[in-house]
């Protein structure tokens, strides 16, 4: 899953991106509104964490422009606990919000819920052919036994499981699993797919020649 954070407070931006990377997300960042909107428009993020008060283009304006072209889930960071802000956010097309200062675990939980909802999943647990994926605990069971996956492997499994039945192109996988700064070694997609097959069964991810990958 790839997340964009748009936040102009450097300490908060850094802390948030580190925390989300630790949770296994690919993370892009923008420190002001114009760059934030450019990235939101250009890349296909799984969710966007969007501050309200931003230089150049504020969060409301980014959201207003974005909603004309995309349904990317947006979690707003509102500076003050004012109902006016919240109502405005939801009216403008925000999917959820947290009030600063917020608890990181609450933000994680809300992000997971947004991503789940956008994939039309209502529960944390996805079961596919003897594989059980708990997206809240971020663990995977295969035939009832815990499976050790690296953060990348888990991200691959979760993204594909949320889009079960769809053929996912390699380009789309790259875009959802790796952030813009990712180095060449960590983004060897075939290696991750091959490792997942070793751990969860060769048939778990099928290859559609010339099209991409699929979980049937
Ligand atoms: Ca701000």
mmCIF file with all atom_site columns, N, CA and C in Angstrom, residues 86-94:
data_model
loop_
_atom_site.group_PDB
_atom_site.id
_atom_site.type_symbol
_atom_site.label_atom_id
_atom_site.label_alt_id
_atom_site.label_comp_id
_atom_site.label_asym_id
_atom_site.label_entity_id
_atom_site.label_seq_id
_atom_site.pdbx_PDB_ins_code
_atom_site.Cartn_x
_atom_site.Cartn_y
_atom_site.Cartn_z
_atom_site.occupancy
_atom_site.B_iso_or_equiv
_atom_site.pdbx_formal_charge
_atom_site.auth_seq_id
_atom_site.auth_comp_id
_atom_site.auth_asym_id
_atom_site.auth_atom_id
_atom_site.pdbx_PDB_model_num
ATOM 1  N N  . UNK A 1 86 ? -14.762 19.969 10.666 1.00 0.00 ? 86 UNK A N  1
ATOM 2  C CA . UNK A 1 86 ? -15.086 18.580 10.347 1.00 0.00 ? 86 UNK A CA 1
ATOM 3  C C  . UNK A 1 86 ? -16.192 18.507 9.308  1.00 0.00 ? 86 UNK A C  1
ATOM 4  N N  . UNK A 1 87 ? -17.218 19.341 9.517  1.00 0.00 ? 87 UNK A N  1
ATOM 5  C CA . UNK A 1 87 ? -18.338 19.338 8.578  1.00 0.00 ? 87 UNK A CA 1
ATOM 6  C C  . UNK A 1 87 ? -17.847 19.759 7.194  1.00 0.00 ? 87 UNK A C  1
ATOM 7  N N  . UNK A 1 88 ? -17.012 20.788 7.161  1.00 0.00 ? 88 UNK A N  1
ATOM 8  C CA . UNK A 1 88 ? -16.485 21.262 5.890  1.00 0.00 ? 88 UNK A CA 1
ATOM 9  C C  . UNK A 1 88 ? -15.704 20.140 5.198  1.00 0.00 ? 88 UNK A C  1
ATOM 10 N N  . UNK A 1 89 ? -14.899 19.428 5.977  1.00 0.00 ? 89 UNK A N  1
ATOM 11 C CA . UNK A 1 89 ? -14.102 18.341 5.421  1.00 0.00 ? 89 UNK A CA 1
ATOM 12 C C  . UNK A 1 89 ? -14.965 17.255 4.812  1.00 0.00 ? 89 UNK A C  1
ATOM 13 N N  . UNK A 1 90 ? -15.977 16.852 5.525  1.00 0.00 ? 90 UNK A N  1
ATOM 14 C CA . UNK A 1 90 ? -16.807 15.760 5.022  1.00 0.00 ? 90 UNK A CA 1
ATOM 15 C C  . UNK A 1 90 ? -17.638 16.222 3.833  1.00 0.00 ? 90 UNK A C  1
ATOM 16 N N  . UNK A 1 91 ? -18.064 17.495 3.862  1.00 0.00 ? 91 UNK A N  1
ATOM 17 C CA . UNK A 1 91 ? -18.800 18.049 2.720  1.00 0.00 ? 91 UNK A CA 1
ATOM 18 C C  . UNK A 1 91 ? -17.932 18.114 1.471  1.00 0.00 ? 91 UNK A C  1
ATOM 19 N N  . UNK A 1 92 ? -16.670 18.419 1.656  1.00 0.00 ? 92 UNK A N  1
ATOM 20 C CA . UNK A 1 92 ? -15.777 18.587 0.515  1.00 0.00 ? 92 UNK A CA 1
ATOM 21 C C  . UNK A 1 92 ? -15.333 17.254 -0.063 1.00 0.00 ? 92 UNK A C  1
ATOM 22 N N  . UNK A 1 93 ? -15.598 16.173 0.657  1.00 0.00 ? 93 UNK A N  1
ATOM 23 C CA . UNK A 1 93 ? -15.264 14.860 0.113  1.00 0.00 ? 93 UNK A CA 1
ATOM 24 C C  . UNK A 1 93 ? -14.165 14.136 0.860  1.00 0.00 ? 93 UNK A C  1
ATOM 25 N N  . UNK A 1 94 ? -13.840 14.613 2.085  1.00 0.00 ? 94 UNK A N  1
ATOM 26 C CA . UNK A 1 94 ? -12.875 13.869 2.906  1.00 0.00 ? 94 UNK A CA 1
ATOM 27 C C  . UNK A 1 94 ? -13.561 12.599 3.382  1.00 0.00 ? 94 UNK A C  1
#
